JSON list of C-alpha atoms in Angstrom, two decimals:
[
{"chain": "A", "resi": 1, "resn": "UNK", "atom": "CA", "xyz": [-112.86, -60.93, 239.97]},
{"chain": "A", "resi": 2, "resn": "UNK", "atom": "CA", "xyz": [-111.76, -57.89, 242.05]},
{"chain": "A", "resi": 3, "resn": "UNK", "atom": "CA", "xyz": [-113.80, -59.48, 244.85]},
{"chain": "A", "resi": 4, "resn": "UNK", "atom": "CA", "xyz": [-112.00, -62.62, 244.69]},
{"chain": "A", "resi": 5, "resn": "UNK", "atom": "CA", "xyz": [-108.60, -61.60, 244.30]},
{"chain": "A", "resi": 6, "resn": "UNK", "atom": "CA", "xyz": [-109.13, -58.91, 247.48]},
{"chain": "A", "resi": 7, "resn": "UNK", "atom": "CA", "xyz": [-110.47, -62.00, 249.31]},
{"chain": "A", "resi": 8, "resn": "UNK", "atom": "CA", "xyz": [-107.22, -64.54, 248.35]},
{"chain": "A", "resi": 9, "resn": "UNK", "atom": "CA", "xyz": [-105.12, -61.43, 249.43]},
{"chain": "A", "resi": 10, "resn": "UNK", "atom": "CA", "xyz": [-106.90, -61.12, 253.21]},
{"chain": "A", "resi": 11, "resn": "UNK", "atom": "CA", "xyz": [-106.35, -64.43, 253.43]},
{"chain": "A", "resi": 12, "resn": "UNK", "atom": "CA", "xyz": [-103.10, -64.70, 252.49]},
{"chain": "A", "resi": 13, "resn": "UNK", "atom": "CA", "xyz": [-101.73, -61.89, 254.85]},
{"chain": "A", "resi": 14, "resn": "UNK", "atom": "CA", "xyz": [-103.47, -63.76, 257.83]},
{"chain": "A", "resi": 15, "resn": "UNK", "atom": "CA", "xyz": [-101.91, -67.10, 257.27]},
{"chain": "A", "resi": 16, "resn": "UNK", "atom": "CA", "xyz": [-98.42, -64.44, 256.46]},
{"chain": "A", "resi": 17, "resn": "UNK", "atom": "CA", "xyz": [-98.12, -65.67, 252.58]},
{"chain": "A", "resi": 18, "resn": "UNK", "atom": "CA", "xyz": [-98.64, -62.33, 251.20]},
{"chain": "A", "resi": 19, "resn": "UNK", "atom": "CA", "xyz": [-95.41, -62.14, 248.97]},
{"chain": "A", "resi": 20, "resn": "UNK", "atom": "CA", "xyz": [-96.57, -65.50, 247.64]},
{"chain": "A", "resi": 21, "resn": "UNK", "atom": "CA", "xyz": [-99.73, -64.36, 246.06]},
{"chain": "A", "resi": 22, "resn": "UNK", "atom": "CA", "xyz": [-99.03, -63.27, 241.99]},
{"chain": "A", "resi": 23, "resn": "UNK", "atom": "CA", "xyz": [-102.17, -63.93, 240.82]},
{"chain": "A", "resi": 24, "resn": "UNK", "atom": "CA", "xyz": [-104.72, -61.68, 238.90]},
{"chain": "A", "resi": 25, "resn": "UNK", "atom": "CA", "xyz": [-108.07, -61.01, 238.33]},
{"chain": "A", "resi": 26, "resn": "UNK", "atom": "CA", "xyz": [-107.46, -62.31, 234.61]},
{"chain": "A", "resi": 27, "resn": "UNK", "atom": "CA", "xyz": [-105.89, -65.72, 236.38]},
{"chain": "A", "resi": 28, "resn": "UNK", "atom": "CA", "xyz": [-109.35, -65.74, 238.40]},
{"chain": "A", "resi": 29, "resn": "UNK", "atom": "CA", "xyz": [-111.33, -65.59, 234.97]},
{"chain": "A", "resi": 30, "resn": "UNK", "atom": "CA", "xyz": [-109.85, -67.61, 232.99]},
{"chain": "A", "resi": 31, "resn": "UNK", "atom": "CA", "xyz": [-109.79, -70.30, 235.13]},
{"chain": "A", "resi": 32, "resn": "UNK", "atom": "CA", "xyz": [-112.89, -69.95, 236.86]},
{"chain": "A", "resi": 33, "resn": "UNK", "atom": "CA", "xyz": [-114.92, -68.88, 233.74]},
{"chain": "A", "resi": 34, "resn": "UNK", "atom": "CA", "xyz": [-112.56, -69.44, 230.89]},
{"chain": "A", "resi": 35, "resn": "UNK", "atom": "CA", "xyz": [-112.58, -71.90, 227.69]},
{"chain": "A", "resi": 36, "resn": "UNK", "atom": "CA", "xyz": [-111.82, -75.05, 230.48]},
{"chain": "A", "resi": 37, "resn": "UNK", "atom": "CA", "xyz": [-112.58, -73.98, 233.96]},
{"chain": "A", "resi": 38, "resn": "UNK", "atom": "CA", "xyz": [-110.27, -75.80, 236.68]},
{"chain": "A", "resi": 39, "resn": "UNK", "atom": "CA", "xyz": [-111.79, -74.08, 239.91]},
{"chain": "A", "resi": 40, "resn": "UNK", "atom": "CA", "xyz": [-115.01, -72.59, 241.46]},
{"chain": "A", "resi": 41, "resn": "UNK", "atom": "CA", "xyz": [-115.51, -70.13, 243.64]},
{"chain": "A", "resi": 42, "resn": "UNK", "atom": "CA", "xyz": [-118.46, -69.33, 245.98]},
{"chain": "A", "resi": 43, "resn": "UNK", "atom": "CA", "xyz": [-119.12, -66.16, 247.60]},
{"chain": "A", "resi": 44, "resn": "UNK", "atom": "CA", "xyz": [-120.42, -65.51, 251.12]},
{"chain": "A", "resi": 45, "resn": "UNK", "atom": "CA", "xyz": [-122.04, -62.38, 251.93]},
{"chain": "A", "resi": 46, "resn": "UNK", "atom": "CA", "xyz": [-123.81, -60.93, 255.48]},
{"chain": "A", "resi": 47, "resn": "UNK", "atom": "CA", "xyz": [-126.24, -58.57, 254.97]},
{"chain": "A", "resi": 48, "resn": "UNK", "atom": "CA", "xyz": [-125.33, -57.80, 251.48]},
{"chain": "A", "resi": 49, "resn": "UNK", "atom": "CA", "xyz": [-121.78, -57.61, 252.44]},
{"chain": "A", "resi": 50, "resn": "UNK", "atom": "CA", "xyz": [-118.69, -59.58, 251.45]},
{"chain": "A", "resi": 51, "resn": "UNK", "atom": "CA", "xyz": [-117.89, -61.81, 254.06]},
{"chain": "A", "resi": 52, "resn": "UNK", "atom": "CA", "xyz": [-115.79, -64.80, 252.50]},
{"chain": "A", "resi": 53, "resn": "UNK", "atom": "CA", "xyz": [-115.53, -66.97, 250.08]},
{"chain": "A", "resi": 54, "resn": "UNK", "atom": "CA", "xyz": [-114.85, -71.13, 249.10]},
{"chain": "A", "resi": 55, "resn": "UNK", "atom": "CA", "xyz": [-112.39, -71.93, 246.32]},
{"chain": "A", "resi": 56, "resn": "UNK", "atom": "CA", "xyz": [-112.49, -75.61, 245.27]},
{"chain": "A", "resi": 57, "resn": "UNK", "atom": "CA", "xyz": [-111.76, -78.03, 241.95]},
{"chain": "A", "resi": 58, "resn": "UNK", "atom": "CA", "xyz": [-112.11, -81.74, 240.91]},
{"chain": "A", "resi": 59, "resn": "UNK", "atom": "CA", "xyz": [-109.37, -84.18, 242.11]},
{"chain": "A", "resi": 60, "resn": "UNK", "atom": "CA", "xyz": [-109.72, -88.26, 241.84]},
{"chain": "A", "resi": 61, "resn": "UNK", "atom": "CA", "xyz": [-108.85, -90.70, 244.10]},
{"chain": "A", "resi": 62, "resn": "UNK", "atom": "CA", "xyz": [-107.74, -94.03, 242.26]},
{"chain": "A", "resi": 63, "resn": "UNK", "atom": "CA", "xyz": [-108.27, -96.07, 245.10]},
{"chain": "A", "resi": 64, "resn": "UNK", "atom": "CA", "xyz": [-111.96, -94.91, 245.28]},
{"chain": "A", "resi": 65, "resn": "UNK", "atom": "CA", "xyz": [-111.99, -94.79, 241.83]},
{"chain": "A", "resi": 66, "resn": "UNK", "atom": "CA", "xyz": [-114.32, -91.94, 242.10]},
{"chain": "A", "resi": 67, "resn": "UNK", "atom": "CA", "xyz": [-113.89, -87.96, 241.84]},
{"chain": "A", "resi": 68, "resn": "UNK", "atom": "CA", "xyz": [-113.18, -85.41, 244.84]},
{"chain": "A", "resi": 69, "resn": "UNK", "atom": "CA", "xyz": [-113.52, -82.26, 245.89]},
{"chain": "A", "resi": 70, "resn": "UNK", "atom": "CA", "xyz": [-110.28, -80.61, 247.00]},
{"chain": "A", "resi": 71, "resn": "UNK", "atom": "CA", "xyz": [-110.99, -77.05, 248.90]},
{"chain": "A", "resi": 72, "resn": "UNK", "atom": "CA", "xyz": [-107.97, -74.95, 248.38]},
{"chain": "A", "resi": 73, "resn": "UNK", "atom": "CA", "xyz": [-109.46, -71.78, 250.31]},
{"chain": "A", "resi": 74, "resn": "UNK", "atom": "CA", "xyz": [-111.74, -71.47, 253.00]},
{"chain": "A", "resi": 75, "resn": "UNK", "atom": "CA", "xyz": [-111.85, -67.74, 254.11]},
{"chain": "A", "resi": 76, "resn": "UNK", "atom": "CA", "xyz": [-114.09, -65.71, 256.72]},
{"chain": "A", "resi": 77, "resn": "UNK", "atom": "CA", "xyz": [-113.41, -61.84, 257.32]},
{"chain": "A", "resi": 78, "resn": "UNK", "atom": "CA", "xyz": [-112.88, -61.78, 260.83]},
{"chain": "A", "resi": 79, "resn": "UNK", "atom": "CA", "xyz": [-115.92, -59.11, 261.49]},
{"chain": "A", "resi": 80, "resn": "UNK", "atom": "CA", "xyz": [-118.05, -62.07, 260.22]},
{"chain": "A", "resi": 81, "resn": "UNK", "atom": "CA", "xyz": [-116.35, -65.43, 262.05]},
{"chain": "A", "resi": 82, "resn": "UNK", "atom": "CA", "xyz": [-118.47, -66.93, 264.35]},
{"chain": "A", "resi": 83, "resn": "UNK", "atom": "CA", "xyz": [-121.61, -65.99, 262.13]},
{"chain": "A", "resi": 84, "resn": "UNK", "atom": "CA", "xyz": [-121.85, -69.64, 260.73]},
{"chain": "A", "resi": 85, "resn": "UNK", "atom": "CA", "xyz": [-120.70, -68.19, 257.48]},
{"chain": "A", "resi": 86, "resn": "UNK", "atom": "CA", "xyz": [-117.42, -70.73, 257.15]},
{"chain": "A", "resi": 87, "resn": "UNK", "atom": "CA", "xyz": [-119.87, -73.74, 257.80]},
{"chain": "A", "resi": 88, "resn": "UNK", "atom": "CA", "xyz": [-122.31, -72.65, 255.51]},
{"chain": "A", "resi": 89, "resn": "UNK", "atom": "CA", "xyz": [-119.79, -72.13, 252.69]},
{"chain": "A", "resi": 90, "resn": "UNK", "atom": "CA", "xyz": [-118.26, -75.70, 253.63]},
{"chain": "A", "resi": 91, "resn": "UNK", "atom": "CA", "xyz": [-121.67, -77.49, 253.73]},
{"chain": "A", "resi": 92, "resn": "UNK", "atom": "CA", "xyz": [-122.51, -76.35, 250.08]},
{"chain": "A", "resi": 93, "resn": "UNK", "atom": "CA", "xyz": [-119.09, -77.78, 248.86]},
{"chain": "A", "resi": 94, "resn": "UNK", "atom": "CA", "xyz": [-119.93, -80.75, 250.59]},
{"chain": "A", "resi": 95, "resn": "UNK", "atom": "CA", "xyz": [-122.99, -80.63, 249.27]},
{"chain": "A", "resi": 96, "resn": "UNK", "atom": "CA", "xyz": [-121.89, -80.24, 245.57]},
{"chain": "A", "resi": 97, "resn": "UNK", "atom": "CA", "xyz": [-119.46, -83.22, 246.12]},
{"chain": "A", "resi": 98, "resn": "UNK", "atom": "CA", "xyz": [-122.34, -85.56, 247.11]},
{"chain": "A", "resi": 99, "resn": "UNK", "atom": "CA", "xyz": [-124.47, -84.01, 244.16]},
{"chain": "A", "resi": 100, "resn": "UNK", "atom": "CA", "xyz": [-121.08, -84.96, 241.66]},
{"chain": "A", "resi": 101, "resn": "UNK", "atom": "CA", "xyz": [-120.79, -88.63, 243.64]},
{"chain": "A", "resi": 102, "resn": "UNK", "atom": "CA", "xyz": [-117.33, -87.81, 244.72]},
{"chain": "A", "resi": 103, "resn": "UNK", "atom": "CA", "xyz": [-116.15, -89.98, 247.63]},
{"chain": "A", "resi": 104, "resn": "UNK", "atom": "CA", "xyz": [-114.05, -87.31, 249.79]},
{"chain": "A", "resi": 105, "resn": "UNK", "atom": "CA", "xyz": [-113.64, -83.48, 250.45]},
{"chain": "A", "resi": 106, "resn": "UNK", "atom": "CA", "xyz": [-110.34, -82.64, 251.43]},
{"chain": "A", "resi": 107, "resn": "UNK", "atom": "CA", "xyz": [-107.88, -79.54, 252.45]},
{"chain": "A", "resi": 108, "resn": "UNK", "atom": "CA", "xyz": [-105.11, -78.58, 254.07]},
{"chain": "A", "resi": 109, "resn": "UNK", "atom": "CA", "xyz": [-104.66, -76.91, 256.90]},
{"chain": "A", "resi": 110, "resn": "UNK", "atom": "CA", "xyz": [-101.45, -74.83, 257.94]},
{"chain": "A", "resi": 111, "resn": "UNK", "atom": "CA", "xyz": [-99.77, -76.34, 261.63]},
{"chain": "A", "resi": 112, "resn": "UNK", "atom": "CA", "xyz": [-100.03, -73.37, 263.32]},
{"chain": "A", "resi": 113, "resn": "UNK", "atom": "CA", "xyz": [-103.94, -72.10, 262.48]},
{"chain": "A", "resi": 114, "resn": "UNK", "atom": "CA", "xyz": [-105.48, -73.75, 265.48]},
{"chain": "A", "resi": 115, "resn": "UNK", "atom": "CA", "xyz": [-108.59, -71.44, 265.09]},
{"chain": "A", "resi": 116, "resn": "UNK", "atom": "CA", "xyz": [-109.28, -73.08, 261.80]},
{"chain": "A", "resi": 117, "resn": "UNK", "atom": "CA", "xyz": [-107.78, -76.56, 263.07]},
{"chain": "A", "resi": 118, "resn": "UNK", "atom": "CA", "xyz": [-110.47, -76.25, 265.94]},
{"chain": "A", "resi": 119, "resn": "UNK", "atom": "CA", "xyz": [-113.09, -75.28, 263.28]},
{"chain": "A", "resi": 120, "resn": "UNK", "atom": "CA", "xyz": [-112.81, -77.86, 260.93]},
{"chain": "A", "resi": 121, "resn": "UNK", "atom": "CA", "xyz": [-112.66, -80.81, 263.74]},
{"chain": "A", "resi": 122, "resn": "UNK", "atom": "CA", "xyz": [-115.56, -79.63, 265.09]},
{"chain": "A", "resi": 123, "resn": "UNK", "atom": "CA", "xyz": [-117.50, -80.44, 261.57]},
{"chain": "A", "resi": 124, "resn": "UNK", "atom": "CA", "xyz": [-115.96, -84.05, 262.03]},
{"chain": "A", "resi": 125, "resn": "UNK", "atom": "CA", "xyz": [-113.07, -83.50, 259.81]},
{"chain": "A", "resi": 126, "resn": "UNK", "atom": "CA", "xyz": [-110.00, -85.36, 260.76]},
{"chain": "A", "resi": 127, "resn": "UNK", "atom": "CA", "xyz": [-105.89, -84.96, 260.19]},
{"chain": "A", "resi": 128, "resn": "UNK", "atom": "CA", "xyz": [-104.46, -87.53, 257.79]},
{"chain": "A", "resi": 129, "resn": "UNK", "atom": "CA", "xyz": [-101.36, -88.37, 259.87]},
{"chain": "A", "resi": 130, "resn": "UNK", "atom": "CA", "xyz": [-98.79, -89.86, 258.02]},
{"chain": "A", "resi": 131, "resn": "UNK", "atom": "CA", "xyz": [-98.71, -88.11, 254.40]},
{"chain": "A", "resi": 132, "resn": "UNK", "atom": "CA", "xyz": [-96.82, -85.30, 253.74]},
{"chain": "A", "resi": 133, "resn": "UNK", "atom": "CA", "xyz": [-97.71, -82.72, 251.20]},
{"chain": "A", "resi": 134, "resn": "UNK", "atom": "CA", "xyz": [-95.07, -82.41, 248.03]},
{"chain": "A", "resi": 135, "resn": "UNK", "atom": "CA", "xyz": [-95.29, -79.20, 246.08]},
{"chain": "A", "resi": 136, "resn": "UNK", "atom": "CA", "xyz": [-92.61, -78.13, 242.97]},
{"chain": "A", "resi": 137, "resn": "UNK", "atom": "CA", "xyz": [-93.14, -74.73, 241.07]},
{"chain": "A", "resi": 138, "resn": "UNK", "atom": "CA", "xyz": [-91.10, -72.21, 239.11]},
{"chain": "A", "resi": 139, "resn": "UNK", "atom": "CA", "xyz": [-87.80, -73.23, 237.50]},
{"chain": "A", "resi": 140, "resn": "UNK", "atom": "CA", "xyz": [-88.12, -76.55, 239.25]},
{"chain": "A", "resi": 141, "resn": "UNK", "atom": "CA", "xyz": [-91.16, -77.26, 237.53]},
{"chain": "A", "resi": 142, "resn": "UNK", "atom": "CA", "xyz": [-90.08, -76.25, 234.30]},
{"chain": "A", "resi": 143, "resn": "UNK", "atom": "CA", "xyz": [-87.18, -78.50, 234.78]},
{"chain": "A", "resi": 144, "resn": "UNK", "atom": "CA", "xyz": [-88.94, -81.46, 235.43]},
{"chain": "A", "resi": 145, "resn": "UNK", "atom": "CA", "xyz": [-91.37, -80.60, 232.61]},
{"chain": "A", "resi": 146, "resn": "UNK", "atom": "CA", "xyz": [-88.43, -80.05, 230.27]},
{"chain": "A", "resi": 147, "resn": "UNK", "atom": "CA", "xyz": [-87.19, -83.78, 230.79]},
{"chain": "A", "resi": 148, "resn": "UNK", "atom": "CA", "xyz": [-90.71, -85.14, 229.67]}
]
């Protein structure tokens, strides 16, 4: 867990989210190893080294009617980019989702990260113009919750 919460931390001071990150290595086991997992995780190492990692969980599509993948982190140290690392961490969870018969992988991608942009079209993947991402949290979500 140390390993994965140093990872989510690297990767959220390049992509300048640092002060978002309050998770803990007791978050990362309980929900990756807990009583009902929600996410895995794999690891990427170089040479016995730590180089990155792939954080992903189940999603459905209604109008497939089938399961997805959705890939919430995709994270190279920057010593190892370039190695093939990122595509061999994004090939397994593609893999896995054609194992589980899901009908899509999908991420997102911040605007400005044109080195990962540039990546991930390169593998074939493609921008879904037109939908915009909605996200509530905190008292807004306990609000909302509250009316249920």
């Amino acid at each position: 867990m140390p390993l994965i919460l140093a990872l989510v931390r690297e990767l959220a001071e390049y992509e300048h989210l640092s002060h978002e990150v309050v998770a803990t290595e007791e978050d990362f086991r309980e929900s990756l190893f807990g009583e009902r997992p929600v996410a895995e995780a794999l690891l990427g190492y170089a040479g016995g080294e730590p180089a990155g990692f792939a954080l992903f969980f189940h999603n459905f599509s209604t109008f497939l009617g089938r399961p997805g993948l959705y890939l919430e982190d995709l994270y190279v140290r920057p010593g190892f980019r370039g190695s093939g690392l990122g595509v061999a961490l994004l090939s397994r969870v593609a893999e896995l989702a054609r194992e589980r018969g899901c009908g899509r992988l999908e991420w997102s991608v911040l605007k400005w990260n044109e080195p990962a942009i540039g990546f991930y079209e390169s593998l074939g993947a493609v921008p879904m113009d037109g939908w915009t991402v909605y996200r509530i949290t905190g008292e807004d979500l306990r609000s909302l919750a509250g009316r249920a």
